[in-house]
Every structure is written in C-alpha cells, then in structure tokens.
Short mmCIF file of C-alpha atoms in Angstrom, two decimals:
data_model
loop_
_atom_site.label_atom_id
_atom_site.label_comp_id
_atom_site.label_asym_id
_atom_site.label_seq_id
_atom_site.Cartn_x
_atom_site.Cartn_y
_atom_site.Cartn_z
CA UNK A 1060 -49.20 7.51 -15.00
CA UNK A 1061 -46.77 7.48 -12.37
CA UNK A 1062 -44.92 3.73 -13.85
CA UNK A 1063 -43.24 2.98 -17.25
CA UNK A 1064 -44.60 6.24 -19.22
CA UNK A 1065 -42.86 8.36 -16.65
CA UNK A 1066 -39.75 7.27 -17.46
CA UNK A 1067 -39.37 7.83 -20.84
CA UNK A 1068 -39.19 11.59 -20.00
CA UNK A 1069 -36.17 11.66 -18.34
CA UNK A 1070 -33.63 12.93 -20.46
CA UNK A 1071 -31.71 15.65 -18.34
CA UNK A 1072 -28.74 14.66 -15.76
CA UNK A 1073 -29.81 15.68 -12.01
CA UNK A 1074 -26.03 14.83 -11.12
CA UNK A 1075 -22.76 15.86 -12.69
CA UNK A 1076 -19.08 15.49 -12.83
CA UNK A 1077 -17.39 16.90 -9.21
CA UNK A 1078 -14.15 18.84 -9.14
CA UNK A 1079 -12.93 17.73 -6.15
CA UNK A 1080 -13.24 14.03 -6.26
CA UNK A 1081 -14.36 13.43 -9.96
CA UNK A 1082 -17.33 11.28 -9.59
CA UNK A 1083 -20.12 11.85 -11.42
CA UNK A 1084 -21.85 12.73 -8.25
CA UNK A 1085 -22.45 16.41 -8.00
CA UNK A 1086 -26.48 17.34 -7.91
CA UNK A 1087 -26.87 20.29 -10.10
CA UNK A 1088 -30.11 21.42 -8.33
CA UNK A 1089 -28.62 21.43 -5.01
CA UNK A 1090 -25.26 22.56 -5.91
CA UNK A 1091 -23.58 19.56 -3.39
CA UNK A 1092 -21.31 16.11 -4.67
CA UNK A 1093 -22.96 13.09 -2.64
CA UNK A 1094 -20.05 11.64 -2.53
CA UNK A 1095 -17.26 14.17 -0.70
CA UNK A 1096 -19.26 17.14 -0.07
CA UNK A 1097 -18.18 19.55 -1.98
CA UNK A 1098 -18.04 22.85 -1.87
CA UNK A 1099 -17.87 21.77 1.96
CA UNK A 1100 -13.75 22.33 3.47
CA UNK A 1101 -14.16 18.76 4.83
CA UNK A 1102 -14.14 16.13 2.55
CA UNK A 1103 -17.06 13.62 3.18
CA UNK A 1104 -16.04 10.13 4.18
CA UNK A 1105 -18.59 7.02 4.83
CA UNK A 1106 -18.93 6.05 8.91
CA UNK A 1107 -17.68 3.17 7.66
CA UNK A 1108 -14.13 4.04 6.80
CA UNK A 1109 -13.59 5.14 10.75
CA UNK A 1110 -14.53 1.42 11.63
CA UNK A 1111 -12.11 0.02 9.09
CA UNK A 1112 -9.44 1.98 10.53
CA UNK A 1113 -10.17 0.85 13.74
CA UNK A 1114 -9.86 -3.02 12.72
CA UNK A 1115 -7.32 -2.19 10.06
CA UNK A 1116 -3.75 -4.23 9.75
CA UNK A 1117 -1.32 -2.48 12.26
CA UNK A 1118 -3.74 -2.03 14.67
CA UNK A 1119 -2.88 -5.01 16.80
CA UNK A 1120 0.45 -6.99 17.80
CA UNK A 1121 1.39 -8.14 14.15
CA UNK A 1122 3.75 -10.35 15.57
CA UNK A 1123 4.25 -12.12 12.15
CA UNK A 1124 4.32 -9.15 9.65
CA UNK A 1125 6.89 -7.23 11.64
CA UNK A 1126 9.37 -9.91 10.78
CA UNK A 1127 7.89 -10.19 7.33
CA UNK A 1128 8.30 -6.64 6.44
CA UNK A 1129 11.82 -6.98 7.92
CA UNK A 1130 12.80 -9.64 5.64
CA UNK A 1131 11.08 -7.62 2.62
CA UNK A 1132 13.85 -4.70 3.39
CA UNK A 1133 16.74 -7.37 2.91
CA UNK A 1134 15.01 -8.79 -0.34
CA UNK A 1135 14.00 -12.06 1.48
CA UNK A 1136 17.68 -13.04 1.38
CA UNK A 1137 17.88 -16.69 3.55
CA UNK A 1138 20.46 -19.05 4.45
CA UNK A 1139 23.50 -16.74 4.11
CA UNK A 1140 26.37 -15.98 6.63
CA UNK A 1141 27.07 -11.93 7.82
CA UNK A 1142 29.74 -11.03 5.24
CA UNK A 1143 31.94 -7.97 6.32
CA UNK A 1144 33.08 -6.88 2.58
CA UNK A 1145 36.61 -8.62 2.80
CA UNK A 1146 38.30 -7.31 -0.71
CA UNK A 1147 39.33 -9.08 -2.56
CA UNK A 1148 36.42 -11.52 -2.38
CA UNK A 1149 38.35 -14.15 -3.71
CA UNK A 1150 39.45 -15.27 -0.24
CA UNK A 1151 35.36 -15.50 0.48
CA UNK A 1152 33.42 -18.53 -0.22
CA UNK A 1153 30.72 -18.38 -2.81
CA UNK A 1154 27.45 -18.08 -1.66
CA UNK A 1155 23.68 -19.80 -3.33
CA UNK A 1156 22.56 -17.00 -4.78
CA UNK A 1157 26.03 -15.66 -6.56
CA UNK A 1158 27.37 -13.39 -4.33
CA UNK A 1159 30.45 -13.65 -1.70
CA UNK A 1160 29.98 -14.76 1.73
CA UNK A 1161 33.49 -14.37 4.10
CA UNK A 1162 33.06 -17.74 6.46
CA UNK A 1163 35.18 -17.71 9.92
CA UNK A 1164 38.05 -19.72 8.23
CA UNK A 1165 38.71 -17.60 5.63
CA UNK A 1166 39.02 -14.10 7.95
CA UNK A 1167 41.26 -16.34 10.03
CA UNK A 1168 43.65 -16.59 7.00
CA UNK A 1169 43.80 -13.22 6.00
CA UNK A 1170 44.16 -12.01 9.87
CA UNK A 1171 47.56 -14.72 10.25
#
C-alpha cells in the first residue's frame, strides 16, 4: 500500500517556479523556495559557498597569476623593446609581430 501503487497518484507539483532565483524550487504548501529563501530579505546561500570563499583563488600569495594577469593587460606581448612613439616610424625598426619598435641607434640618429 505504501510502495509502487502509491505512486501512481501523484499528479500535482508540491514545488513551483521562484521569482527571485527562478528554480523550480518554491513549495506551494509552505509558501518558501528551498533554494534562496524567498520571501526571506536574505537570499539563502549553502555553508558551503563561505568555505569556498575562504580557499578561493586570491586568497593567498598568487605569486604567479599576478604576473599573469599583468601580461593579460598588455595582450601577452613578448620579446619587444619600450618604443616611445618616434613619428615617423620609418626611422624605427620593425618589430615580430608588425608593429614599430624605436631601438637605441635609431633615437641616436634622430637626436644628432
């Protein structure tokens, strides 16, 4: 009675669609989402998330990924000399990747 027959008669949803977060998580009954609380101000978050952020990248030294986001800002760019924008940039050398570099020889030559 309480096995296999029982659960053909469930045909009604106890949970429903919440406003807040959108899950289908809202108990009709008890008029609460399991999943962020609602109608509660706070949103409900799992203990779990407060360890993560705890352990969580940034937490520490990072001694690698600070230069790695660095290089990320200048688009990765590697083996290229400081250019100062001499114009025209035809008294620059040409660099790998297209663009104009200004090497020490050619800033003397402009400066004499």
């Amino acid at each position: 009675t309480k096995g296999t027959s029982s659960f053909g008669k469930r045909h009604n949803k106890s949970h429903t669609l919440c406003v807040r977060c959108g899950k289908s998580s809202f108990m009709i009954q008890k008029g609460r989402c399991a999943a962020c609380g609602y109608p509660r101000a706070r949103k409900r978050s799992p203990g779990s998330n407060k360890a993560i952020r705890r352990k969580t990248t940034g937490t520490g030294r990072m001694k690698h990924l600070r230069d790695v986001q660095q290089r990320f800002k200048n688009g990765f760019r590697e083996n290229t000399a400081v250019c100062y924008r001499a114009w025209p940039p035809i008294t620059c050398a040409p660099t790998v990747h297209g663009g104009f570099c200004c090497s020490a020889r050619s800033v003397l030559t402009i400066m004499d």
